[in-house]
Amino acid sequence: MDCSDRFRLWVLTFCVLFLSGNGFYLPGSYPHKHDIGSELLVKVNSLTSIDTEIPFSYYSLPFCQPEGGVKDSAENLGELLMGDRIENSPYKFKMYTNESEIFLCRLDPLSADQFKLLKKRIDEMYQVNLILDNLPAIRFTKKEGYFLRWTGYPVGIKIQDVYYLFNHLKFNVLVHKYEETNVARVMGTGDAAEMIPAGGKSGSDEPGYMVVGFEVIPCSIMHNADSVKKLKMYGKYPSPIKCDPSTVAMPIKEGQPIVFTYEVTFEESDIKWPSRWDAYLKMEGAKVHWFSILNSLMVITFLAGIVLVIFLRTVRRDLTRYEELDKEAQAQMNEELSGWKLVVGDVFRAPSSPALLCVMIGDGVQILGMAVVTILFAALGFMSPASRGTLITGMLFFYMILGVAAGYVAVRLWRTIGCGDHKGWASVSWKVACFFPGIAFLILTTLNFLLWGSQSTGAIPFSLFVILILLWFCISVPLTLIGGYFGARAPHIEYPVRTNQIPREIPAQKYPSWLLVLGAGTLPFGTLFIELFFIMSSLWMGRVYYVFGFLFVVLILLVVVCAEVSLVLTYMHLCVEDWKWWWKSFFASGSVAIYVFLYSINYLIFDLKSLSGPVSATLYLGYSLFMVLAIMLATGTVGFLSSFWFVYYLFSSVKLD
């Protein structure tokens, strides 16, 4: 077998292994063919509300249950962490078969607790989320001449202190005629996996259809509960049902039975399989979104370019002027040194708390690498919104793998600060593996107790906690220790100048240096805040975030700006004879996290006005704190590493005695 044959075999093996997994989803790759009359099953996800941000199980409310009992669907790690609980439902259709007046069930009279819970969920604006063929149910409403899109439908509505329940659903399923392909492929969207034959005729001459849309219209209908006592599930309701979403007629009362019905129509659509998610990905104000992102990129790039040009000209002029002098003039100049040249004997003096700095830099490398790789994969389409949970699962996977890089960078920096001493590298590696995950575990555990107390599906099950701990200590920690081992064996970076035994006194400054450091975070924040709004809306307002291509560009731009800001601040501190640049270079760019947290509080006050209850606010602030810590470590690492390279380059470019 020659090299070309081996390469083709390797590529084929990789493609088969990659495509056979259920985790990654390339939009448009996995069409499901349904024959006319074949059964379509609707699934239910957790009840959600932007008013509380606490998900609950669908069957926590008095709804009809399927005949065979409630069964959980297979869920990946990301879905469980996001609070999704996908279960079967009693709703089922026959492909391309319109049906109306379908009786679902008659519930027993509402107890006092059920009545109270229903009213509470209606007050809290909870939405029911249905899924058909991996498509969430979508609802259209008209307001001031504009059509608004919503995923799911409300449990009920309150009008003049009377609570009405939506007990009749009108489904409209959009289908597209199945188009046979000539490429054999394995497909699976998380629900099932099947093989599509390559070419040839299918086993049936009947045309098949693909589901390309799933719409729902909720209605409140006053049913006659006595007329359906002997009616079985999926029987024909004895009287016609007219679904008018503009009127409500089913008030809920304690001790009153509730009857549920539904109807379904099928509509052939021009929408093709690859475009069936377009309805969910169309964000309101898309033009403003694109313009704002482009404007932000242009402004920040322009400012960063000016800063970079001024900075390079200043440093280059200092070095060029020094190098053009003859030896006698250099000796005279050394006696009259000023600015950054005066701190040559202290610039590489070990910082305070060097182990903590190394640990934070290691964790920052790990988080930044995870963000870059995850967003890149998402931008390429491997983590589509259609494949629920893969984004979180991918982040966890890449974070664990990049533990090698975290351990390597932290230990090598530790040895550099210690002038090549190997002592303590294992301790540093262990701290890197436990610092950020430990804080995250503490925050998530605290929030999880709140969710457990609320009996929410957002609470992480105990079994999943055990899995996360095993992943942490059996994969992440060993990989970090392996990286630390290689970092201990790698040669440390030797400083270009010697460090004096006695530290140089830092002159008194007109303004506190930390004030300048904290203010430096405004420029990186300028690259983030517009994209941050859309990310926050996706997390807390139930919107779908999909512009990962722009997010990747913004991330790269953020890295560049953080590096430039930290370089400028470090140079300014050295020019005023302040040689304590290590931590300041980290927080010069890492201070962007302060502004992100302030923006999170602003978003809570002005955009999440309806967020109710101390539990919901605590959850929001807890998750925001977790996000801010990750941003601080990632951006601070960029600033420190760029400043370290700059200081090393600056003092190795000129010889001073």
XYZ file of C-alpha atoms in Angstrom:
657
model
C 0.000 0.000 0.000
C 1.587 3.296 -1.096
C 1.431 6.594 0.753
C -1.550 7.946 -1.214
C -3.606 4.822 -0.468
C -2.737 5.073 3.226
C -3.750 8.729 3.260
C -7.106 8.019 1.581
C -7.771 5.182 4.025
C -6.940 7.432 6.980
C -9.238 10.187 5.714
C -12.095 7.705 5.125
C -11.664 6.202 8.602
C -11.643 9.667 10.190
C -14.810 10.705 8.330
C -16.680 7.538 9.317
C -15.690 7.862 12.982
C -16.462 11.584 13.014
C -19.822 11.422 11.285
C -21.000 8.389 13.214
C -21.044 10.316 16.500
C -24.233 11.964 17.642
C -22.470 14.975 19.135
C -21.630 17.073 16.092
C -24.188 18.282 13.600
C -23.547 19.831 10.214
C -26.721 21.691 9.210
C -28.449 20.006 6.279
C -26.558 16.718 6.525
C -29.112 14.471 8.186
C -32.552 14.510 6.509
C -35.119 12.087 7.919
C -37.490 10.532 5.396
C -41.027 9.866 6.598
C -43.495 7.903 4.487
C -47.102 9.067 4.214
C -49.026 7.803 7.221
C -45.916 7.028 9.276
C -46.028 8.036 12.927
C -44.492 11.308 14.103
C -43.899 11.660 17.830
C -43.759 15.002 19.616
C -41.410 15.393 22.575
C -41.479 17.911 25.406
C -38.621 19.850 26.971
C -38.459 21.674 30.289
C -40.835 24.536 31.022
C -38.870 27.795 30.824
C -39.448 31.406 31.798
C -37.478 34.603 31.271
C -39.195 35.838 34.427
C -37.469 33.369 36.772
C -34.777 31.610 34.660
C -35.583 28.406 36.598
C -36.652 25.471 34.370
C -39.172 22.884 35.533
C -40.260 19.514 34.222
C -43.214 19.541 31.800
C -45.022 16.952 33.889
C -44.693 19.003 37.077
C -47.956 20.621 35.921
C -51.241 18.768 35.422
C -50.866 17.826 31.758
C -51.852 14.673 29.856
C -49.327 11.846 30.064
C -48.525 9.330 27.297
C -50.163 5.905 27.390
C -46.924 3.993 27.958
C -45.767 6.302 30.748
C -43.228 9.118 30.798
C -39.809 8.198 29.388
C -36.657 10.300 29.224
C -34.901 10.770 25.905
C -31.166 10.183 25.602
C -29.432 13.389 26.639
C -25.794 14.378 26.389
C -23.729 16.039 29.082
C -24.309 19.538 27.686
C -28.102 19.154 27.682
C -28.130 18.082 31.320
C -25.917 20.999 32.349
C -28.206 23.410 30.482
C -31.263 22.129 32.337
C -32.897 20.389 29.356
C -35.087 17.409 30.244
C -36.507 15.971 27.014
C -39.345 13.472 27.536
C -41.991 11.797 25.410
C -45.474 13.318 25.110
C -48.969 12.067 24.219
C -49.035 14.210 21.059
C -48.520 12.168 17.888
C -49.306 12.680 14.202
C -49.474 10.696 10.978
C -47.293 12.086 8.192
C -49.255 14.182 5.699
C -52.570 13.291 7.356
C -54.682 16.217 8.573
C -56.668 15.514 11.714
C -58.969 17.651 13.839
C -60.956 17.416 17.093
C -58.537 14.866 18.559
C -59.348 14.128 22.192
C -56.229 13.781 24.346
C -57.350 13.308 27.941
C -59.643 14.447 30.720
C -57.820 15.289 33.939
C -59.274 14.763 37.375
C -60.658 17.856 39.128
C -57.860 20.238 40.079
C -56.700 19.983 43.667
C -55.900 23.096 45.688
C -52.153 22.572 45.215
C -52.471 22.022 41.448
C -54.661 25.095 41.070
C -52.195 27.218 43.049
C -49.224 25.889 41.042
C -50.932 26.547 37.693
C -51.692 30.144 38.673
C -48.099 30.630 39.823
C -46.642 29.283 36.555
C -48.990 31.486 34.513
C -47.976 34.550 36.576
C -44.312 33.683 36.010
C -44.865 33.489 32.221
C -43.733 29.886 31.797
C -43.521 28.522 28.262
C -44.180 24.970 27.071
C -41.461 23.736 24.695
C -42.410 21.016 22.208
C -40.067 19.272 19.760
C -40.862 17.445 16.513
C -38.083 15.800 14.500
C -35.538 17.861 16.466
C -37.347 21.130 15.609
C -38.728 23.243 18.486
C -42.315 24.389 18.124
C -42.478 27.990 16.955
C -45.306 30.466 17.495
C -46.044 33.618 15.510
C -47.782 36.654 16.980
C -48.632 39.980 15.374
C -47.890 43.224 17.170
C -48.151 46.709 15.641
C -48.035 45.277 12.127
C -44.961 43.129 12.790
C -44.811 39.351 13.116
C -42.909 38.178 16.186
C -41.424 34.695 16.512
C -41.459 32.759 19.767
C -40.315 29.269 20.605
C -42.944 27.378 22.552
C -46.261 28.680 23.832
C -47.411 30.026 27.231
C -49.021 27.742 29.793
C -51.887 30.193 30.085
C -52.828 33.831 30.386
C -54.221 36.108 33.074
C -56.972 38.566 32.112
C -58.651 40.742 34.744
C -57.621 38.476 37.636
C -58.981 35.397 35.848
C -56.540 32.650 34.820
C -57.108 30.911 31.490
C -55.380 27.711 30.389
C -54.402 26.865 26.815
C -55.931 23.399 26.545
C -56.220 23.075 22.756
C -53.242 23.138 20.381
C -53.424 23.688 16.655
C -50.286 22.306 15.003
C -49.111 23.165 11.504
C -46.321 20.913 10.221
C -44.366 22.136 7.202
C -43.031 19.313 5.035
C -40.841 19.110 1.945
C -40.709 16.234 -0.488
C -37.746 13.995 0.212
C -34.882 14.348 -2.256
C -32.771 11.216 -2.692
C -29.023 11.748 -2.643
C -26.232 9.770 -4.195
C -23.914 9.865 -1.230
C -23.955 7.209 1.471
C -23.691 8.701 4.886
C -24.377 7.942 8.483
C -26.811 10.251 10.144
C -27.998 10.954 13.644
C -29.432 14.008 15.295
C -29.370 12.668 18.808
C -32.762 10.934 18.463
C -31.684 7.977 16.316
C -29.076 6.867 13.829
C -29.737 5.313 10.452
C -27.957 4.670 7.175
C -29.107 6.247 3.924
C -28.523 4.051 0.878
C -26.261 5.418 -1.810
C -28.368 5.732 -4.935
C -30.843 3.176 -6.169
C -34.583 3.072 -5.583
C -36.021 3.003 -2.154
C -38.048 0.090 -0.915
C -41.323 1.951 -1.442
C -42.541 3.849 -4.505
C -44.553 6.208 -2.306
C -43.063 9.671 -1.940
C -41.448 10.467 1.398
C -41.420 13.801 3.175
C -39.099 15.681 5.512
C -40.255 17.892 8.371
C -39.001 21.437 7.719
C -41.223 23.444 10.058
C -43.242 23.015 13.251
C -45.723 25.741 14.218
C -48.193 25.795 17.097
C -51.202 27.989 17.874
C -52.457 27.677 21.489
C -56.144 28.168 22.178
C -58.306 28.255 25.293
C -61.489 26.229 24.651
C -64.339 25.544 27.034
C -64.939 21.803 26.633
C -67.804 19.762 27.988
C -66.033 17.480 30.459
C -69.081 15.226 30.916
C -69.284 14.377 27.192
C -65.809 12.787 27.113
C -65.965 10.596 30.220
C -66.057 7.388 28.168
C -63.889 8.675 25.280
C -60.470 7.075 24.842
C -57.244 8.919 24.037
C -57.006 9.977 20.340
C -60.762 9.563 19.911
C -62.933 12.050 18.027
C -64.218 14.912 20.169
C -68.043 14.882 19.886
C -68.468 18.521 18.806
C -66.598 20.849 16.386
C -63.714 22.883 17.813
C -62.937 26.347 16.497
C -59.454 27.515 17.511
C -59.344 31.324 17.769
C -56.124 32.541 19.443
C -57.598 36.010 19.953
C -60.197 34.769 22.457
C -59.963 32.719 25.645
C -62.741 30.616 27.137
C -61.243 28.084 29.572
C -60.833 29.628 33.046
C -59.224 27.335 35.587
C -60.966 26.730 38.888
C -60.256 24.553 41.877
C -62.165 21.287 41.714
C -62.808 21.600 37.966
C -61.700 18.880 35.471
C -59.699 19.929 32.405
C -60.051 18.469 28.907
C -57.156 18.638 26.428
C -57.541 18.382 22.642
C -55.487 19.129 19.558
C -55.545 19.229 15.772
C -52.856 19.028 13.111
C -52.522 20.138 9.513
C -49.693 19.432 7.088
C -48.515 21.996 4.571
C -46.059 21.368 1.755
C -43.358 24.028 1.814
C -40.581 25.252 -0.470
C -38.218 25.286 2.520
C -35.468 22.733 2.012
C -33.802 20.679 4.704
C -30.634 22.824 5.067
C -32.808 25.944 5.545
C -35.303 24.621 8.058
C -33.545 26.321 11.003
C -33.623 29.754 9.312
C -36.890 30.672 11.044
C -35.230 30.186 14.457
C -31.999 31.965 13.578
C -33.567 35.177 12.299
C -32.888 37.633 15.083
C -34.911 40.824 15.394
C -32.838 43.850 14.436
C -30.338 41.786 12.478
C -29.204 44.801 10.416
C -28.421 46.723 13.591
C -26.507 43.703 14.847
C -24.292 43.485 11.757
C -23.748 47.236 11.556
C -22.849 47.490 15.248
C -20.359 44.650 15.043
C -18.729 46.060 11.924
C -18.604 49.565 13.404
C -17.048 48.247 16.602
C -14.421 46.313 14.670
C -13.490 49.354 12.590
C -13.233 51.751 15.550
C -11.241 49.382 17.744
C -8.914 48.420 14.894
C -8.278 52.099 14.157
C -7.538 52.937 17.810
C -5.366 49.889 18.246
C -3.438 50.787 15.104
C -2.722 54.300 16.392
C -1.586 52.979 19.782
C 0.637 50.398 18.118
C 2.264 52.920 15.747
C 2.978 55.432 18.521
C 4.305 52.705 20.760
C 6.642 51.191 18.157
C 7.992 54.592 17.117
C 8.760 55.567 20.720
C 10.592 52.367 21.644
C 12.381 52.127 18.307
C 13.623 55.702 18.646
C 15.075 54.972 22.111
C 16.866 51.848 20.901
C 18.100 53.369 17.646
C 19.491 56.467 19.373
C 21.317 54.297 21.901
C 22.783 51.935 19.296
C 24.098 54.801 17.147
C 26.309 56.100 19.960
C 29.940 55.054 20.164
C 31.253 53.227 23.213
C 32.483 56.387 24.970
C 29.156 58.109 24.476
C 27.332 54.970 25.676
C 29.402 54.934 28.861
C 28.553 58.599 29.455
C 24.913 57.903 28.702
C 24.850 55.030 31.185
C 25.763 57.493 33.892
C 22.804 59.687 32.922
C 20.234 56.985 32.415
C 16.589 57.865 32.728
C 13.273 56.161 32.289
C 13.017 52.428 31.706
C 16.800 52.023 31.466
C 17.136 52.782 35.191
C 15.242 49.664 36.258
C 17.469 47.236 34.362
C 18.593 45.622 37.624
C 15.053 45.167 38.962
C 12.822 44.568 35.959
C 13.064 40.780 36.274
C 12.846 40.699 40.061
C 10.388 37.978 41.158
C 6.874 39.317 41.785
C 4.905 38.897 44.973
C 2.937 35.610 45.142
C 4.722 34.081 42.138
C 2.975 30.700 42.497
C -0.466 32.317 42.320
C 0.563 34.265 39.218
C 1.804 31.082 37.510
C -1.409 29.259 38.413
C -3.604 32.051 37.037
C -1.555 32.257 33.842
C -1.832 28.492 33.358
C -5.610 28.540 33.855
C -5.865 31.552 31.557
C -4.060 29.693 28.766
C -6.448 26.775 29.237
C -9.590 28.953 29.144
C -8.400 31.058 26.193
C -7.458 27.969 24.190
C -10.823 26.398 24.950
C -12.646 29.556 23.814
C -10.707 29.848 20.544
C -11.099 26.179 19.568
C -14.773 25.958 20.606
C -15.809 29.150 18.797
C -13.845 28.084 15.714
C -15.634 24.718 15.612
C -18.973 26.449 16.170
C -18.247 28.930 13.364
C -17.517 26.005 11.027
C -20.941 24.525 11.828
C -19.938 21.588 14.015
C -21.934 22.908 16.987
C -25.218 23.952 15.445
C -28.200 24.973 17.625
C -29.929 21.888 16.163
C -27.574 19.668 18.137
C -28.485 20.593 21.687
C -25.799 20.574 24.314
C -22.853 20.054 21.969
C -21.500 23.549 22.665
C -21.232 22.891 26.412
C -19.971 19.348 25.822
C -17.335 20.633 23.398
C -16.196 23.301 25.860
C -15.725 20.695 28.591
C -13.849 18.366 26.235
C -11.462 21.039 24.936
C -10.926 22.420 28.441
C -9.823 19.024 29.755
C -7.532 18.354 26.780
C -5.883 21.764 27.094
C -4.877 20.946 30.657
C -1.580 19.842 29.107
C -0.932 23.390 27.848
C -1.961 24.888 31.210
C 0.455 22.726 33.183
C 3.285 23.299 30.716
C 3.000 27.102 30.654
C 2.526 27.449 34.426
C 5.488 25.241 35.359
C 7.816 26.744 32.770
C 6.943 30.246 34.001
C 7.494 29.031 37.582
C 10.960 27.738 36.668
C 11.754 30.978 34.820
C 10.871 33.073 37.868
C 12.902 30.703 40.043
C 15.885 30.884 37.665
C 15.633 27.245 36.606
C 14.807 25.662 39.977
C 12.734 22.463 39.525
C 11.498 22.507 43.099
C 7.722 22.771 43.495
C 6.670 22.066 39.898
C 4.266 19.293 40.957
C 2.615 21.595 43.488
C 2.160 24.290 40.845
C 0.660 21.774 38.406
C -1.751 20.504 41.041
C -2.841 24.076 41.898
C -3.396 24.838 38.205
C -5.626 21.767 37.906
C -7.683 22.787 40.958
C -7.764 26.614 41.028
C -10.349 27.581 38.396
C -12.272 24.270 38.420
C -12.404 24.443 42.226
C -13.894 27.956 42.209
C -16.323 26.935 39.442
C -17.311 23.834 41.403
C -17.946 25.935 44.522
C -20.133 28.436 42.624
C -22.086 25.764 40.746
C -22.621 23.681 43.893
C -24.023 26.698 45.743
C -26.354 27.532 42.860
C -27.306 23.883 42.532
C -28.541 23.786 46.116
C -30.840 26.701 45.279
C -32.160 24.837 42.230
C -32.585 21.632 44.219
C -34.604 23.575 46.779
C -36.828 24.867 43.963
C -37.196 21.332 42.499
C -35.999 22.664 39.157
C -34.787 20.553 36.234
C -31.880 23.000 36.042
C -30.397 21.316 39.117
C -27.515 19.016 38.215
C -28.376 15.430 39.232
C -26.130 13.785 41.813
C -25.021 11.176 39.263
C -23.874 13.952 36.923
C -21.971 15.557 39.791
C -20.100 12.288 40.248
C -19.351 12.154 36.505
C -18.015 15.731 36.521
C -15.766 15.000 39.514
C -14.450 11.851 37.806
C -13.748 13.825 34.607
C -11.962 16.440 36.689
C -9.710 14.128 38.706
C -9.306 11.261 36.217
C -8.710 13.271 33.030
C -8.120 16.984 33.653
C -5.768 16.664 36.654
C -3.533 13.930 35.118
C -3.268 15.864 31.821
C -2.286 19.015 33.725
C 0.361 17.077 35.652
C 1.686 15.647 32.376
C 1.931 19.174 30.977
C 3.714 20.287 34.149
C 6.174 17.398 33.783
C 7.101 18.503 30.266
C 7.313 22.099 31.493
C 9.764 21.018 34.195
C 11.930 19.224 31.620
C 11.882 22.132 29.139
C 14.670 24.717 29.456
C 13.640 27.782 31.418
C 13.829 31.251 29.878
C 17.064 32.952 30.891
C 16.826 36.661 31.657
C 18.966 38.932 29.432
C 20.083 41.060 32.409
C 21.135 40.389 35.982
C 18.940 41.284 38.951
C 20.435 43.438 41.735
C 20.421 42.088 45.268
C 18.952 45.272 46.746
C 15.608 46.401 45.230
C 15.506 49.878 43.744
C 13.193 52.354 45.412
C 10.239 53.314 43.240
C 9.760 57.113 43.017
C 6.521 58.602 44.278
C 3.901 58.873 41.510
C 1.457 61.696 40.931
C -1.395 59.270 40.371
C -1.881 55.751 41.749
C -0.628 53.266 39.186
C -3.539 50.928 39.879
C -5.974 53.638 38.783
C -4.420 53.583 35.330
C -4.473 49.789 35.307
C -8.182 49.650 36.133
C -8.998 52.271 33.502
C -7.121 50.324 30.837
C -9.912 47.735 30.708
C -12.267 50.152 28.924
C -10.606 49.645 25.531
C -10.917 45.822 25.498
C -14.461 46.216 26.791
C -15.207 48.339 23.736
C -14.582 45.323 21.526
C -16.841 43.141 23.638
C -19.906 44.993 24.800
C -22.017 44.840 21.621
C -21.425 41.132 21.142
C -21.896 40.696 24.883
C -25.441 42.047 24.598
C -26.409 39.375 22.074
C -24.730 36.643 24.114
C -26.574 37.765 27.265
C -29.852 37.866 25.321
C -29.207 34.315 24.162
C -28.474 33.107 27.688
C -31.251 34.895 29.564
C -33.933 35.869 27.010
C -34.269 32.511 25.256
C -32.898 33.693 21.912
C -30.713 31.589 19.649
C -27.127 32.801 19.219
C -25.583 31.714 15.941
C -23.145 34.363 14.621
C -20.065 32.480 15.773
C -18.081 33.738 12.785
C -18.349 37.303 14.036
C -17.717 36.149 17.579
C -14.472 34.511 16.452
C -13.363 37.757 14.772
C -14.253 39.719 17.918
C -12.298 37.231 20.052
C -9.188 37.583 17.907
C -9.542 41.364 17.978
C -9.968 41.257 21.757
C -6.729 39.285 22.107
C -4.871 41.854 19.982
C -6.271 44.822 21.911
C -5.528 43.211 25.292
C -1.936 42.604 24.218
C -1.499 46.190 23.006
C -3.081 47.769 26.076
C -0.904 45.734 28.411
C 2.229 46.579 26.414
C 1.538 50.299 26.591
C 0.774 50.208 30.335
C 3.931 48.188 31.046
C 6.067 50.607 29.044
C 4.522 53.594 30.866
C 5.269 52.021 34.246
C 8.864 51.266 33.280
C 9.339 54.846 32.053
C 8.450 56.178 35.518
C 10.865 53.681 37.104
C 8.107 51.364 38.380
C 9.585 47.873 37.937
C 6.666 46.020 39.530
C 5.037 45.257 36.206
C 4.161 41.571 36.595
C 0.752 41.789 38.246
C -0.059 45.150 36.678
C 0.394 43.742 33.177
C -2.014 40.942 34.101
C -4.712 43.243 35.457
C -4.236 45.925 32.784
C -6.076 43.701 30.328
C -7.798 41.527 32.933
C -9.602 44.571 34.356
C -12.034 44.259 31.450
C -13.765 41.695 33.681
C -14.793 44.496 36.073
C -16.624 46.286 33.280
C -18.219 43.050 32.113
C -19.557 42.472 35.634
C -20.846 46.052 35.846
C -22.513 45.538 32.473
C -24.077 42.323 33.792
C -25.593 44.265 36.700
C -26.808 46.912 34.248
C -28.385 44.178 32.102
C -30.091 42.734 35.175
C -31.578 46.089 36.178
C -32.647 47.461 32.789
C -33.107 44.437 30.480
C -34.246 41.749 32.911
C -36.739 43.943 34.723
C -39.208 41.082 35.008
C -36.716 38.792 36.782
C -38.448 37.989 40.039
C -37.362 36.527 43.337
C -34.055 36.388 45.209
C -33.321 32.876 43.895
C -33.451 34.036 40.256
C -31.280 37.084 40.967
C -28.767 34.938 42.881
C -28.593 32.475 39.983
C -27.997 35.305 37.529
C -25.267 36.942 39.610
C -23.629 33.570 40.354
C -23.377 32.602 36.687
C -22.202 36.147 35.850
C -19.451 35.891 38.467
C -18.360 32.571 36.975
C -18.217 34.126 33.476
C -16.348 37.206 34.733
C -13.688 35.067 36.446
C -13.071 33.146 33.215
C -12.809 36.405 31.218
C -10.366 37.889 33.740
C -8.058 34.863 33.607
C -8.110 34.672 29.794
C -7.605 38.388 29.079
C -5.106 38.812 31.918
C -3.034 35.955 30.523
C -2.912 37.609 27.106
C -1.739 40.866 28.684
C 0.909 39.247 30.866
C 2.432 37.044 28.168
C 2.612 39.930 25.696
C 4.217 42.193 28.336
C 6.685 39.481 29.320
C 7.729 39.080 25.696
C 8.042 42.861 25.306
C 10.160 43.349 28.446
C 12.391 40.429 27.472
C 12.796 41.805 23.933
C 13.403 45.373 25.157
C 16.164 44.554 27.613
C 17.813 41.946 25.386
C 18.054 44.484 22.534
C 20.348 46.884 24.384
C 23.386 46.184 26.573
C 23.569 48.120 29.814
C 26.214 47.791 32.523
